[in-house]
Every structure is written in structure tokens, then in C-alpha cells.
């Protein structure tokens, strides 16, 4: 397609005047109207970006003066307003960059110290415009497709429908109450007052998620409750164990139970039965709990929203915003999701403030395990003055490492030492002297924490030392900058890390790449020439597919053999050490102990399904799979170049889908040992649950012991067989999906005639240009290569 001439600014302004587009109409322009007014892609892209910037500037203007100033500007300087939105060929880049920088200064909270240029690209106005344009193109293409039910048309319509993807990265934040988690999150995302911090008594069982609200300018909180049935069961458990334990004052679990019941019911619970405590009068303020619905709260500011959420996220508090609270509802809350308006760092990232371990409530415990397993990064937070010596953060890491690592998708662990500005007195109180002492202690703290990590043998089965990083941060100094430079606080490093997570998968690039492949298929199908070369290429690709499937199959079979050997050895060890583990479970002196942990397959599992690095599962055979379409794109295959482009896109899409499938399935496979053993034990758990009266705890233990002694010879074998079966099923599914998907793609592109397929050469050229802009522009360009 020959390049179209650039429209001048004067021509654009004249076009707008001819169409009677005044200020009011300008702000109401939609994508379709803009496309009709400005048919040239590059000019339209610049115009839409500038129009959005103008709207943003108007929204952030002083409300008392905005209306009059805009009205005045429009009445007396109409040309200036058009000049703002109509791009000038020689000034577009400079002006766009300047406006983006200004917008960055006025955004919510602190912006990352560096990488602003990359922030302007990823998730920026330019990418939003590209994504919007390509979506419009694909909607139009879908409408142009003939209303026929043949295989090619069904595939094309379905592929366009499911082009959109949104993979969120989850960052789990662990740490004891008071370690500075809330202050850290507030500082990193630039929202002071969102999560309560300081001396406020936080609730340790409620999970708190923080993500972006990309739909409206409000701060939102969504409160998810446990079900009525779950609370009824928990009440029964609480009362049953409280009644069986005579030494109430010395039992920490009992004290937690007392606190939970007292904060929800006051002192009334002591004279009530579990059935009485389910009366509706206790839940009048939260009808959503009785209706099994989520409660939504909204506010204009972070601080206001935080005050509204106090009774759902915190224990009894003497703080000002808690003085009127009569009941504390956190015992009924499973999760609270805070949504922050238009926060770029959270666009594709969710931060989750997690309780240190699971919960006796089954629903909360399941959610906790699911979220921990979905974390791509984990932040362990501890105060710097006891980071290496304090037990709790290291216990959290040891107890959760299997869920994060082999049982999850965590790629890296960040140990964050907080409150680095809290340092003792000295004769030298100058800013330079204080800074030097802080930085010296920070350096030593990092050495101490790394040394402590090196002692954790079980953790290192899941995580290599190169994926364990230590940060020393000061949220206070980041905001006040009294003694430290901004970068010294290391908050900007964490902001940059979140920005990288956002950029790690580009929603825009994924969509545009998929659209490029689909349009290549459509246009290729509409071309009639090259029947002979299609036949030759098709035969060669089918032979190549067969060879590539063999390359995938062989290492998978070796993996299955290695797992069989490893698990068989584990079964023998499990039978001999079962009694010792049973004792540690029934009479615990410390946390730990679980039957499935004896069947240790961690090292083989990590080798087969690595979270770290870029090799991918099964020794990288999925990522290495290739039909070699790039090598075929030569002069001899010119007539099938579009089909080969489509096949390459489908191949990459297929590998992405398979890696996602494997990532999710491997969690189930890893947990299958636990699941199988739990199923075997469920019968005796149910019997134990029915035991009542004096000495019930002793009788429960005896019931469980008898069941284990009678089941241990088959229980571990069943667990081994269940894992092997799931592994085998996964391997067969991978091979089947690779074969069927790529075979179908070959047939659609090289064996199917598109008699009624429309010509999409113009649309293909537009999307191809966008694709090239997204993939070829240097990272440090402030905007994409529009000019």
C-alpha cells in the first residue's frame, strides 16, 4: 500500500470547522467519528492522544476556574484549542513528551524515580490509542466476514472474539503486624492513608488486596464475607474446643477465640449457644453477609475509604476513626479488595497483604492457599533492627515455600527490611553523618539476611539464591527526605520493579500481535495464486510437526520415569517414619508436620516445572518447539508469506497457552499428594468431629491414630499413583493440543479456500505498522515512532 500524504494542521482545523465541531462536540468525539474525520492512521493516532491529554488537563484544573477559563479560551482563542489537539508534523514528539511529563507530575502520589520514558510507552496514552484503534479495526473486520458457518469463518470470528487477554501479576506481602507493611504499600503506590498504619491494631486474618480502578475515578473497597454456613461451623468448632480445654488463660488459640467472639458479639456470646449467635439481629449492619453477597464501599479519597473499612479490617482500636464502632466484623470477612483510581503501577499488578499462614476457617484457608500459589513475587517484610534474628518472617518463608515454589508460580522473593531510618543516637547528628550510619547499617543488614537465607535448606529446594533479593527501605524518609536521598530509601527500586511487572506482558502488544496473525490469514486466504507452493509447504510443515512432537514426547517420558523412581523411594521412607510424623501432628510442639512431606519430590519437581529463569517446563521443550516458518519466508515462498506469518503467530500463541496450562496444572499435581492423603483421612476426621464431652480431645487423637495405623500401607501408594496419573494425563494433553492446534492452523492457512473472504489489505497494513511500532521502538523513546 503506498504511503498517504500527511494532512496539515490547517487542513484538519478547516475540516473540523466545516463539520461544525465546536468545543462541546470536540469533547464528545468517539473513535468511529474520529476515524471518519481523519482517515490517515498516523495523524489520527496523534490527534487522539492529544485530545485525551487536553481532557486530562481540564479534569485536573481548579474546579472554580476551569469552566470560565475553558469558555474564555474557546471564545477568544479557538485556533489555540484546535492547535492543542491537531498534531504538527515537526513538533509532535516534543509536545507529546512535554505533556506526558506534565501529566506524570499531576498523577496520584509519587511516580517512579526512573523509567518515566518507559512508563510513557507501556500503558500510556499512545498504547491506549493503538489498542483502541486496532480493536476498532478488528470489530469492522469481523462485520465484513460473510455470514457463513464454514470452518474458516467460524475460526476467524472466534479468534477475533477472544483476542483480549489480561494476565495480572500478584505480589504477596507477608510480615507480622507492626512490621511496616501498610506504610510500605502506601508509599510504593503513592497513596498515603489508604491502608492504616502506625500503632493501629490490625486484624491478622483478613486478606487485603490492592489493585487499580481503571473504570472510574472513585476509591472502592469490595468486602467478601465467609458464608453463613461456614461461620456456623466455625462457631461450633470454637465452642467445642473452648469447652474441652481447662487451661484457658494459657492457651494462645483460646485467647484468639475469645477475642474473635468478643469483638463481634461483645460479652453476650458467653451466655449464648452457637445457634443463638446466628440470630439476624447481630448482622443488621451487614445484610450482605446474610444474603451471601459482597459489600461495596466507595469514596472520593483514600483516607475516607480507609475510615469506612475500619470495622472490616481491624481489631478493636482506640483510634479516632474507630470511636463509634460498636461491632467489629473482621471475623466474618474473607477478603477486602481496595481499588485505587488510575494507578499505573497497579494496572496489571495486584498487591496482596497476606496473613502469615492459613486459617482454621476452611474458606479463608482455601483462599489463602490459592493466592499464595498465584503470587509471581513475594515480599517478606520485617523491621531492619531484627530482620535476620526475628523468627516469624523466616517461619513464614519456611512454612509457605512449597506453596509459593513447586506448588505455585513464584519467581522471586524480596526480603524487605523496613524502618531503615530508625537509628540510634550519635555525636554526629548532621544529615551527612546520619545518612552515612543508615547506609552502613543497611549494607550490614543485607549481608546478615542473605546469610540467614543460606541456612534454609528446605526453602532452597524451591528458590535459588540468585532469585532472593534484599531491600532496605524507609517509607518515612521517602516522603519527608530529611536525611536520605530518594534513591537511598529504595522505594523507587520497588516502584521500578512493579513497573517492570506491568511491562513484562503488554496487553496492547499481545492484542496487536494476535490481530496481525488473523489479518494475515484472512488476506492470505483471499489470494488465489500459488496453489503448487501451498501444497509443497503444507507437506513440509506436516512432516516438521511430526518431528517436533517427537522432540517434546521423549523428555516427557524420561520425566515420568524419574518421578516414578523418586516417588517409590518416598513411599518406603513414608511407611517407616509415619509414626513419628503422626506424633508431631497430634501433639505438636512447633508448627510443621504433615504426612505428604515425607514423599519428598521437591528437587525433581523444581527441575521439571521451574518458576525461575526462562527455560520453561520439561527442560524447555515447549519453548523450543518450532515449525521453522521464519526460514521458509524467502522468495520461493513469497505467495504463502502471509500464511506463514499467521502460523508463526499461532505457534507463539499456542506455546503461551500451554505454558499457562502447565503452570496451573502443576499446582494441582504438586498438591495431589496432600489431597489424596486428606481424602484417605477424611473418614476418621468426620468420626473424630462427632466426639463430644469430657476427654473429647484425647478420644479424637486415638481415633486418628487407629485410622493411620490401619491405612498407612496403602495411603502413600495411592498418593504416588495419583500424582503419576496426573503427570501422565498432562503430558498426553500437551501433545494432543500441540498436534491438533497446529494441524488445524496448517489446514486453515494452506488447505482452505477463502472464496468469499473479504480483502483486508488496508487493515493488515495498518495493524502491521502498529505492530512494528510496538516491537521496534527503543525503550527510552518517550512516545512510539509516530513520525
mmCIF file of N, CA and C in Angstrom, residues 297-354:
data_model
loop_
_atom_site.group_PDB
_atom_site.id
_atom_site.type_symbol
_atom_site.label_atom_id
_atom_site.label_comp_id
_atom_site.label_asym_id
_atom_site.label_seq_id
_atom_site.Cartn_x
_atom_site.Cartn_y
_atom_site.Cartn_z
ATOM 1 N N UNK A 297 -18.005 -0.418 49.029
ATOM 2 C CA UNK A 297 -17.903 0.922 49.611
ATOM 3 C C UNK A 297 -17.126 1.806 48.643
ATOM 4 N N UNK A 298 -17.538 3.072 48.506
ATOM 5 C CA UNK A 298 -16.822 3.991 47.618
ATOM 6 C C UNK A 298 -16.567 5.308 48.342
ATOM 7 N N UNK A 299 -15.508 6.012 47.918
ATOM 8 C CA UNK A 299 -15.158 7.317 48.481
ATOM 9 C C UNK A 299 -14.384 8.112 47.444
ATOM 10 N N UNK A 300 -14.284 9.419 47.717
ATOM 11 C CA UNK A 300 -13.519 10.294 46.836
ATOM 12 C C UNK A 300 -12.042 10.314 47.192
ATOM 13 N N UNK A 301 -11.699 9.930 48.420
ATOM 14 C CA UNK A 301 -10.298 9.950 48.850
ATOM 15 C C UNK A 301 -9.928 8.625 49.503
ATOM 16 N N UNK A 302 -8.640 8.360 49.526
ATOM 17 C CA UNK A 302 -8.137 7.128 50.137
ATOM 18 C C UNK A 302 -8.416 7.105 51.640
ATOM 19 N N UNK A 303 -8.223 8.243 52.278
ATOM 20 C CA UNK A 303 -8.396 8.319 53.731
ATOM 21 C C UNK A 303 -9.843 8.058 54.133
ATOM 22 N N UNK A 304 -10.787 8.618 53.380
ATOM 23 C CA UNK A 304 -12.207 8.396 53.671
ATOM 24 C C UNK A 304 -12.566 6.919 53.533
ATOM 25 N N UNK A 305 -12.072 6.306 52.492
ATOM 26 C CA UNK A 305 -12.361 4.885 52.278
ATOM 27 C C UNK A 305 -11.775 4.038 53.400
ATOM 28 N N UNK A 306 -10.554 4.362 53.812
ATOM 29 C CA UNK A 306 -9.910 3.622 54.891
ATOM 30 C C UNK A 306 -10.741 3.689 56.167
ATOM 31 N N UNK A 307 -11.315 4.881 56.471
ATOM 32 C CA UNK A 307 -12.137 5.045 57.666
ATOM 33 C C UNK A 307 -13.410 4.206 57.581
ATOM 34 N N UNK A 308 -13.998 4.119 56.393
ATOM 35 C CA UNK A 308 -15.211 3.315 56.218
ATOM 36 C C UNK A 308 -14.940 1.827 56.427
ATOM 37 N N UNK A 309 -13.704 1.406 56.132
ATOM 38 C CA UNK A 309 -13.370 -0.025 56.170
ATOM 39 C C UNK A 309 -12.858 -0.490 57.527
ATOM 40 N N UNK A 310 -12.725 0.432 58.485
ATOM 41 C CA UNK A 310 -12.043 0.111 59.745
ATOM 42 C C UNK A 310 -12.661 -1.095 60.444
ATOM 43 N N UNK A 311 -13.987 -1.186 60.469
ATOM 44 C CA UNK A 311 -14.645 -2.271 61.215
ATOM 45 C C UNK A 311 -14.533 -3.623 60.519
ATOM 46 N N UNK A 312 -14.086 -3.611 59.246
ATOM 47 C CA UNK A 312 -13.976 -4.862 58.482
ATOM 48 C C UNK A 312 -12.535 -5.373 58.395
ATOM 49 N N UNK A 313 -11.575 -4.530 58.713
ATOM 50 C CA UNK A 313 -10.176 -4.908 58.508
ATOM 51 C C UNK A 313 -9.331 -4.880 59.776
ATOM 52 N N UNK A 314 -9.873 -4.330 60.865
ATOM 53 C CA UNK A 314 -9.033 -4.153 62.043
ATOM 54 C C UNK A 314 -9.696 -4.669 63.305
ATOM 55 N N UNK A 315 -8.854 -4.988 64.288
ATOM 56 C CA UNK A 315 -9.348 -5.364 65.597
ATOM 57 C C UNK A 315 -9.719 -4.104 66.356
ATOM 58 N N UNK A 316 -10.279 -4.284 67.551
ATOM 59 C CA UNK A 316 -10.721 -3.150 68.360
ATOM 60 C C UNK A 316 -9.606 -2.126 68.487
ATOM 61 N N UNK A 317 -9.933 -0.847 68.243
ATOM 62 C CA UNK A 317 -8.931 0.204 68.182
ATOM 63 C C UNK A 317 -9.408 1.429 68.943
ATOM 64 N N UNK A 318 -8.469 2.182 69.481
ATOM 65 C CA UNK A 318 -8.777 3.430 70.184
ATOM 66 C C UNK A 318 -8.573 4.645 69.281
ATOM 67 N N UNK A 319 -8.305 4.388 67.992
ATOM 68 C CA UNK A 319 -8.075 5.482 67.062
ATOM 69 C C UNK A 319 -9.361 6.287 66.854
ATOM 70 N N UNK A 320 -9.203 7.551 66.403
ATOM 71 C CA UNK A 320 -10.317 8.465 66.235
ATOM 72 C C UNK A 320 -11.389 7.907 65.309
ATOM 73 N N UNK A 321 -10.952 7.271 64.180
ATOM 74 C CA UNK A 321 -11.941 6.792 63.203
ATOM 75 C C UNK A 321 -12.649 5.524 63.659
ATOM 76 N N UNK A 322 -12.309 5.023 64.857
ATOM 77 C CA UNK A 322 -12.930 3.794 65.348
ATOM 78 C C UNK A 322 -13.789 4.024 66.596
ATOM 79 N N UNK A 323 -13.915 5.292 67.025
ATOM 80 C CA UNK A 323 -14.583 5.557 68.303
ATOM 81 C C UNK A 323 -16.070 5.203 68.291
ATOM 82 N N UNK A 324 -16.725 5.256 67.132
ATOM 83 C CA UNK A 324 -18.162 4.978 67.051
ATOM 84 C C UNK A 324 -18.481 3.544 66.660
ATOM 85 N N UNK A 325 -17.462 2.704 66.506
ATOM 86 C CA UNK A 325 -17.688 1.322 66.086
ATOM 87 C C UNK A 325 -18.213 0.499 67.255
ATOM 88 N N UNK A 326 -19.365 -0.123 67.054
ATOM 89 C CA UNK A 326 -19.964 -0.969 68.104
ATOM 90 C C UNK A 326 -19.619 -2.439 67.912
ATOM 91 N N UNK A 327 -19.557 -2.862 66.666
ATOM 92 C CA UNK A 327 -19.203 -4.253 66.368
ATOM 93 C C UNK A 327 -18.059 -4.276 65.359
ATOM 94 N N UNK A 328 -17.191 -5.240 65.534
ATOM 95 C CA UNK A 328 -16.062 -5.420 64.613
ATOM 96 C C UNK A 328 -16.349 -6.671 63.792
ATOM 97 N N UNK A 329 -16.434 -6.486 62.487
ATOM 98 C CA UNK A 329 -16.921 -7.562 61.626
ATOM 99 C C UNK A 329 -15.805 -8.372 60.972
ATOM 100 N N UNK A 330 -14.544 -8.112 61.296
ATOM 101 C CA UNK A 330 -13.463 -8.833 60.623
ATOM 102 C C UNK A 330 -13.549 -10.358 60.779
ATOM 103 N N UNK A 331 -14.115 -10.901 61.891
ATOM 104 C CA UNK A 331 -14.202 -12.374 61.948
ATOM 105 C C UNK A 331 -15.021 -12.990 60.818
ATOM 106 N N UNK A 332 -15.882 -12.175 60.199
ATOM 107 C CA UNK A 332 -16.744 -12.681 59.120
ATOM 108 C C UNK A 332 -16.186 -12.375 57.736
ATOM 109 N N UNK A 333 -15.074 -11.648 57.677
ATOM 110 C CA UNK A 333 -14.543 -11.172 56.402
ATOM 111 C C UNK A 333 -13.473 -12.128 55.879
ATOM 112 N N UNK A 334 -13.609 -12.476 54.610
ATOM 113 C CA UNK A 334 -12.613 -13.314 53.950
ATOM 114 C C UNK A 334 -11.538 -12.466 53.283
ATOM 115 N N UNK A 335 -11.967 -11.403 52.601
ATOM 116 C CA UNK A 335 -11.023 -10.588 51.834
ATOM 117 C C UNK A 335 -11.616 -9.200 51.603
ATOM 118 N N UNK A 336 -10.753 -8.172 51.626
ATOM 119 C CA UNK A 336 -11.146 -6.815 51.262
ATOM 120 C C UNK A 336 -10.255 -6.379 50.098
ATOM 121 N N UNK A 337 -10.879 -5.969 48.990
ATOM 122 C CA UNK A 337 -10.134 -5.505 47.816
ATOM 123 C C UNK A 337 -10.274 -3.990 47.691
ATOM 124 N N UNK A 338 -9.149 -3.285 47.838
ATOM 125 C CA UNK A 338 -9.116 -1.840 47.627
ATOM 126 C C UNK A 338 -8.760 -1.575 46.164
ATOM 127 N N UNK A 339 -9.516 -0.658 45.536
ATOM 128 C CA UNK A 339 -9.223 -0.281 44.155
ATOM 129 C C UNK A 339 -8.902 1.204 44.096
ATOM 130 N N UNK A 340 -7.710 1.506 43.571
ATOM 131 C CA UNK A 340 -7.190 2.868 43.528
ATOM 132 C C UNK A 340 -7.354 3.413 42.116
ATOM 133 N N UNK A 341 -7.949 4.614 41.958
ATOM 134 C CA UNK A 341 -8.227 5.113 40.608
ATOM 135 C C UNK A 341 -6.977 5.411 39.803
ATOM 136 N N UNK A 342 -6.955 4.870 38.574
ATOM 137 C CA UNK A 342 -5.959 5.198 37.554
ATOM 138 C C UNK A 342 -4.525 5.138 38.064
ATOM 139 N N UNK A 343 -4.188 4.110 38.796
ATOM 140 C CA UNK A 343 -2.821 3.968 39.306
ATOM 141 C C UNK A 343 -2.017 3.096 38.343
ATOM 142 N N UNK A 344 -1.064 3.703 37.634
ATOM 143 C CA UNK A 344 -0.325 2.994 36.591
ATOM 144 C C UNK A 344 0.477 1.821 37.104
ATOM 145 N N UNK A 345 1.006 1.905 38.340
ATOM 146 C CA UNK A 345 1.811 0.807 38.879
ATOM 147 C C UNK A 345 0.971 -0.437 39.146
ATOM 148 N N UNK A 346 -0.349 -0.258 39.280
ATOM 149 C CA UNK A 346 -1.229 -1.380 39.603
ATOM 150 C C UNK A 346 -2.091 -1.804 38.419
ATOM 151 N N UNK A 347 -1.788 -1.283 37.236
ATOM 152 C CA UNK A 347 -2.644 -1.575 36.081
ATOM 153 C C UNK A 347 -2.747 -3.070 35.813
ATOM 154 N N UNK A 348 -1.620 -3.781 35.883
ATOM 155 C CA UNK A 348 -1.627 -5.231 35.678
ATOM 156 C C UNK A 348 -1.043 -5.960 36.892
ATOM 157 N N UNK A 349 -1.000 -5.282 38.036
ATOM 158 C CA UNK A 349 -0.402 -5.854 39.248
ATOM 159 C C UNK A 349 -1.387 -5.733 40.402
ATOM 160 N N UNK A 350 -1.496 -6.788 41.205
ATOM 161 C CA UNK A 350 -2.281 -6.758 42.437
ATOM 162 C C UNK A 350 -1.346 -7.036 43.610
ATOM 163 N N UNK A 351 -1.346 -6.118 44.584
ATOM 164 C CA UNK A 351 -0.603 -6.340 45.829
ATOM 165 C C UNK A 351 -1.554 -6.972 46.832
ATOM 166 N N UNK A 352 -1.101 -8.010 47.536
ATOM 167 C CA UNK A 352 -1.955 -8.703 48.499
ATOM 168 C C UNK A 352 -1.248 -8.763 49.846
ATOM 169 N N UNK A 353 -1.841 -8.083 50.828
ATOM 170 C CA UNK A 353 -1.349 -8.147 52.206
ATOM 171 C C UNK A 353 -1.915 -9.415 52.821
ATOM 172 N N UNK A 354 -1.026 -10.398 53.035
ATOM 173 C CA UNK A 354 -1.460 -11.746 53.418
ATOM 174 C C UNK A 354 -1.231 -12.028 54.897
#
